[in-house]
Amino acid sequence: MKQIKLNDNLYLQPYESQIIIHLPDDQSLKIEERELFIDLLYEIKRSGLNGLEEVYKQITLNHDLSREEFNDLIETLSDNNIIKFKTDYTHSLSDKELIKYDRQIKSFATLQSNNIDDAIHFQEKIKSSSVGILGVGGVGSYVSYGLASMGIGKLTLIDHDHIELSNTARQMLYNENDIGKQKLEVAQQKLNLVNPSMDIVTINKRITSSLDLEPHLDNLDILILCADTPRGKIVYMVDDACQNKGCPFIFGLPSFNQITCGPLIIPNKTRSYSEIFPVPIEIDIADISVSEKEKTNLINSGLIATIIDPYNAIAGKLVALEVIKFLTGFLPCQLIDRVFNFDTNTLSSSITEV
């Protein structure tokens, strides 16, 4: 039996001779037949789970509607995203999962192109997905928490650091009681509290080449790069490894006030990162004295990523959202062959095709 229910984000605003129905994405619909539509929406709210026949039976007690007129009204409501349909779709989610993820399932369902069965299927896709995160520091802690909260089935966390005092001001998974512990150990404990049914694999390893990473990409649906060292080189290492293993990857990192997310690289579908942004050719410094090289390396070794917590949060949550889009298709992913940049000083943003 096909059930019918109102869009969960619907809001009615009655006026003397009409009603305005407000919906997501600033949609609104003005309707002149106020009494009829209020009664119809009321009956859908009250009787919709018993099917269209019950709604028709109830509405015709007070309104003279032919079956054809009723069907036209239902079609109008459906076309305008006011009502949603649900069938006896057999799904794999438990009762607990339906309650835990109720708000995001409803969020998926409120979109124009999705019905309730679609929304439940999107949640099933999240549950069956396997995501890798390289670096569980500033951005990585936000990404991992967000994905765990949304019900990702498996997370593979790759890191090698221990928690320091300065981490506790900008990396959300860690507090001062964790100082000295391995980030992976604490991250696993904290994320298990968020999503006890999620499978978490931790890999304590410093990535210094693509070969270091390749063995850990098997069976990942996507890898998220949240590490920034070796500086200027890590993204190319990840690109090489993911191209060799056929694993999609994406990254999002703040650099002071500039937050950059994307592009999402899909082997054999998009260009590789090194094709989009060729590896910089190092200047021949053969003529530079050993002393100058040592001084230059010493100066560069002092580079510290200056950051505040909100920058990490913005980058992490944007990447997590685009990853969920990619995994489920509930909305088109916006970072395939594109880079999003956000300036936290001016709140200006841009998307660049690459």
Coordinates of N, CA and C in Angstrom, one line a residue, residues 11-116:
Y11 N 5.0 24.4 6.4 CA 4.4 25.3 7.4 C 3.3 26.1 6.7
L12 N 2.1 26.2 7.3 CA 1.0 26.9 6.7 C 0.9 28.3 7.3
Q13 N 0.5 29.2 6.5 CA 0.3 30.6 6.9 C -1.1 31.0 6.3
P14 N -2.2 30.9 7.1 CA -3.5 31.2 6.6 C -3.8 32.7 6.5
Y15 N -4.4 33.1 5.5 CA -4.9 34.5 5.3 C -6.4 34.5 5.1
E16 N -7.0 35.6 5.0 CA -8.5 35.7 4.9 C -9.0 34.9 3.7
S17 N -8.4 35.0 2.6 CA -9.0 34.4 1.4 C -8.0 33.4 0.8
Q18 N -6.9 33.1 1.4 CA -5.9 32.2 0.8 C -5.0 31.6 1.9
I19 N -4.2 30.6 1.6 CA -3.1 30.2 2.4 C -1.8 30.2 1.7
I20 N -0.8 30.4 2.4 CA 0.6 30.3 1.8 C 1.2 29.1 2.5
I21 N 1.7 28.2 1.6 CA 2.4 27.0 2.1 C 3.9 27.2 1.9
H22 N 4.6 27.2 3.0 CA 6.1 27.4 3.0 C 6.8 26.1 3.0
L23 N 7.9 26.0 2.2 CA 8.6 24.7 2.1 C 10.1 25.0 2.1
P24 N 11.0 24.0 2.1 CA 12.4 24.2 2.1 C 12.9 25.0 0.8
D25 N 14.1 25.5 0.9 CA 14.7 26.2 -0.2 C 13.9 27.4 -0.6
D26 N 13.2 28.1 0.3 CA 12.5 29.3 0.1 C 11.3 29.1 -0.9
Q27 N 10.9 27.8 -1.0 CA 9.7 27.6 -1.8 C 8.4 28.0 -1.1
S28 N 7.5 28.5 -1.8 CA 6.2 28.9 -1.2 C 5.1 28.8 -2.3
L29 N 3.9 28.4 -1.9 CA 2.8 28.2 -2.8 C 1.6 28.9 -2.2
K30 N 1.0 29.9 -3.0 CA -0.2 30.5 -2.7 C -1.4 29.8 -3.2
I31 N -2.4 29.5 -2.4 CA -3.5 28.8 -2.7 C -4.8 29.5 -2.3
E32 N -5.7 29.7 -3.3 CA -6.9 30.5 -3.1 C -8.0 29.7 -2.3
E33 N -8.1 28.4 -2.7 CA -9.1 27.6 -2.0 C -8.7 27.2 -0.6
R34 N -8.7 28.1 0.2 CA -8.1 27.9 1.6 C -8.7 26.8 2.3
E35 N -10.1 26.8 2.4 CA -10.7 25.8 3.3 C -10.5 24.4 2.8
L36 N -10.6 24.2 1.4 CA -10.5 22.9 0.8 C -9.1 22.4 1.1
F37 N -8.1 23.2 0.9 CA -6.7 22.7 1.0 C -6.3 22.5 2.5
I38 N -6.8 23.3 3.4 CA -6.5 23.1 4.8 C -7.1 21.7 5.2
D39 N -8.4 21.5 4.8 CA -9.0 20.2 5.1 C -8.3 19.0 4.5
L40 N -7.8 19.2 3.2 CA -7.1 18.1 2.6 C -5.8 17.8 3.3
L41 N -5.0 18.9 3.6 CA -3.8 18.6 4.3 C -4.0 18.0 5.7
Y42 N -5.1 18.4 6.3 CA -5.4 17.9 7.6 C -5.7 16.4 7.5
E43 N -6.5 16.0 6.5 CA -6.8 14.6 6.3 C -5.6 13.8 5.9
I44 N -4.7 14.4 5.2 CA -3.4 13.7 4.8 C -2.6 13.5 6.1
K45 N -2.6 14.5 6.9 CA -1.8 14.4 8.2 C -2.4 13.3 9.1
R46 N -3.8 13.3 9.1 CA -4.5 12.4 10.0 C -4.6 10.9 9.5
S47 N -4.8 10.8 8.2 CA -5.2 9.5 7.6 C -4.2 9.0 6.5
G48 N -3.2 9.8 6.2 CA -2.3 9.4 5.1 C -1.6 8.1 5.2
L49 N -1.3 7.7 6.4 CA -0.6 6.4 6.5 C -1.5 5.2 6.2
N50 N -2.8 5.5 6.2 CA -3.7 4.4 5.8 C -4.0 4.4 4.3
G51 N -3.3 5.3 3.5 CA -3.4 5.3 2.1 C -4.3 6.4 1.5
L52 N -4.2 6.5 0.2 CA -5.0 7.5 -0.5 C -6.5 7.3 -0.4
E53 N -6.9 6.1 -0.4 CA -8.4 5.8 -0.4 C -9.0 6.3 0.9
E54 N -8.3 6.2 2.0 CA -8.8 6.7 3.3 C -8.9 8.2 3.3
V55 N -7.9 8.8 2.7 CA -7.9 10.3 2.6 C -9.1 10.8 1.7
Y56 N -9.3 10.1 0.6 CA -10.4 10.5 -0.3 C -11.7 10.3 0.4
K57 N -11.8 9.2 1.1 CA -13.1 8.9 1.9 C -13.4 10.0 2.9
Q58 N -12.4 10.5 3.6 CA -12.6 11.5 4.6 C -12.8 12.8 4.1
I59 N -12.1 13.2 3.0 CA -12.2 14.6 2.5 C -13.6 14.8 1.8
T60 N -14.1 13.7 1.2 CA -15.4 13.8 0.5 C -16.6 13.8 1.5
L61 N -16.4 13.6 2.7 CA -17.5 13.8 3.7 C -17.9 15.2 3.8
N62 N -17.0 16.2 3.5 CA -17.3 17.6 3.7 C -17.1 18.4 2.4
H63 N -16.5 17.8 1.3 CA -16.3 18.5 0.1 C -16.8 17.6 -1.1
D64 N -17.4 18.2 -2.0 CA -17.9 17.5 -3.2 C -16.8 17.4 -4.2
L65 N -16.1 16.4 -4.2 CA -14.9 16.1 -5.1 C -15.1 14.8 -5.8
S66 N -14.9 14.9 -7.1 CA -14.9 13.7 -7.9 C -13.5 13.0 -7.7
R67 N -13.4 11.7 -8.1 CA -12.2 11.1 -7.9 C -11.1 11.7 -8.8
E68 N -11.5 12.1 -10.0 CA -10.5 12.8 -10.9 C -10.0 14.1 -10.3
E69 N -11.0 14.9 -9.7 CA -10.6 16.1 -9.1 C -9.6 15.9 -7.9
F70 N -9.9 14.9 -7.1 CA -9.1 14.5 -6.0 C -7.7 14.1 -6.5
N71 N -7.6 13.3 -7.5 CA -6.3 12.9 -8.1 C -5.5 14.1 -8.6
D72 N -6.2 15.0 -9.2 CA -5.5 16.2 -9.7 C -4.9 17.0 -8.5
L73 N -5.7 17.1 -7.4 CA -5.2 17.8 -6.2 C -3.9 17.1 -5.6
I74 N -4.0 15.8 -5.6 CA -2.9 15.1 -5.0 C -1.7 15.2 -5.9
E75 N -1.9 15.3 -7.2 CA -0.8 15.5 -8.2 C -0.2 16.9 -8.0
T76 N -1.0 17.9 -7.8 CA -0.5 19.2 -7.5 C 0.3 19.3 -6.3
L77 N -0.2 18.6 -5.2 CA 0.6 18.6 -4.0 C 1.9 17.9 -4.1
S78 N 1.9 16.8 -4.9 CA 3.2 16.1 -5.1 C 4.1 16.9 -5.9
D79 N 3.7 17.5 -7.0 CA 4.5 18.3 -7.9 C 5.2 19.4 -7.2
N80 N 4.5 19.9 -6.2 CA 5.0 21.1 -5.4 C 5.7 20.7 -4.1
N81 N 6.0 19.4 -4.0 CA 6.8 19.0 -2.8 C 6.1 19.1 -1.5
I82 N 4.8 19.2 -1.5 CA 4.0 19.3 -0.3 C 3.7 18.0 0.4
I83 N 3.6 17.0 -0.4 CA 3.4 15.6 0.1 C 4.5 14.7 -0.3
K84 N 4.6 13.6 0.4 CA 5.6 12.6 0.1 C 4.9 11.2 0.2
F85 N 5.4 10.3 -0.6 CA 4.9 8.9 -0.7 C 5.9 7.9 0.0
K86 N 5.3 6.9 0.5 CA 6.1 5.8 1.1 C 5.4 4.5 0.8
T87 N 6.2 3.5 0.3 CA 5.7 2.2 0.0 C 6.1 1.2 1.1
D88 N 5.9 0.0 0.9 CA 6.3 -1.1 1.9 C 7.7 -1.5 1.6
Y89 N 8.6 -0.5 1.3 CA 10.0 -0.8 1.0 C 10.7 -1.6 2.1
T90 N 11.3 -2.7 1.8 CA 12.0 -3.5 2.8 C 13.4 -2.9 2.9
H91 N 13.8 -2.5 4.1 CA 15.1 -1.9 4.3 C 15.9 -2.6 5.4
S92 N 17.1 -2.3 5.6 CA 18.0 -3.0 6.5 C 18.2 -2.2 7.8
L93 N 17.6 -1.1 8.0 CA 17.8 -0.3 9.2 C 17.0 -0.8 10.4
S94 N 17.6 -0.8 11.5 CA 17.0 -1.2 12.7 C 16.0 -0.1 13.2
D95 N 15.2 -0.5 14.2 CA 14.3 0.5 14.8 C 15.1 1.6 15.5
K96 N 16.2 1.2 16.1 CA 17.1 2.2 16.8 C 17.7 3.1 15.8
E97 N 18.1 2.6 14.6 CA 18.7 3.5 13.6 C 17.7 4.4 13.0
L98 N 16.5 4.0 12.8 CA 15.4 4.8 12.3 C 15.1 6.0 13.3
I99 N 15.2 5.7 14.6 CA 15.0 6.8 15.5 C 16.3 7.7 15.6
K100 N 17.4 7.1 15.7 CA 18.7 7.9 15.8 C 18.9 8.8 14.7
Y101 N 18.6 8.3 13.4 CA 18.9 9.2 12.3 C 17.6 9.8 11.7
D102 N 16.6 9.9 12.5 CA 15.3 10.3 12.1 C 15.3 11.7 11.4
R103 N 16.1 12.6 12.0 CA 16.1 14.0 11.5 C 16.8 14.1 10.1
Q104 N 17.9 13.3 9.9 CA 18.6 13.4 8.7 C 17.8 12.6 7.6
I105 N 17.2 11.6 7.9 CA 16.3 10.9 7.0 C 15.2 11.8 6.5
K106 N 14.6 12.5 7.4 CA 13.6 13.5 7.1 C 14.1 14.6 6.2
S107 N 15.4 15.0 6.5 CA 16.0 16.0 5.7 C 16.2 15.6 4.3
F108 N 16.7 14.3 4.1 CA 16.8 13.8 2.8 C 15.4 13.8 2.1
A109 N 14.4 13.4 2.8 CA 13.1 13.3 2.2 C 12.4 14.6 1.8
T110 N 12.8 15.7 2.5 CA 12.1 16.9 2.2 C 12.5 17.5 0.8
L111 N 13.6 17.0 0.3 CA 14.0 17.6 -1.0 C 13.1 17.2 -2.1
Q112 N 12.9 18.0 -3.1 CA 12.0 17.9 -4.2 C 12.0 16.6 -4.9
S113 N 13.2 16.1 -5.2 CA 13.3 14.9 -6.0 C 13.3 13.6 -5.2
N114 N 13.2 13.7 -3.9 CA 13.2 12.5 -3.0 C 11.9 12.1 -2.4
N115 N 11.6 10.8 -2.3 CA 10.5 10.4 -1.4 C 11.0 9.7 -0.2
I116 N 10.1 9.2 0.6 CA 10.6 8.7 1.9 C 11.4 7.4 1.7

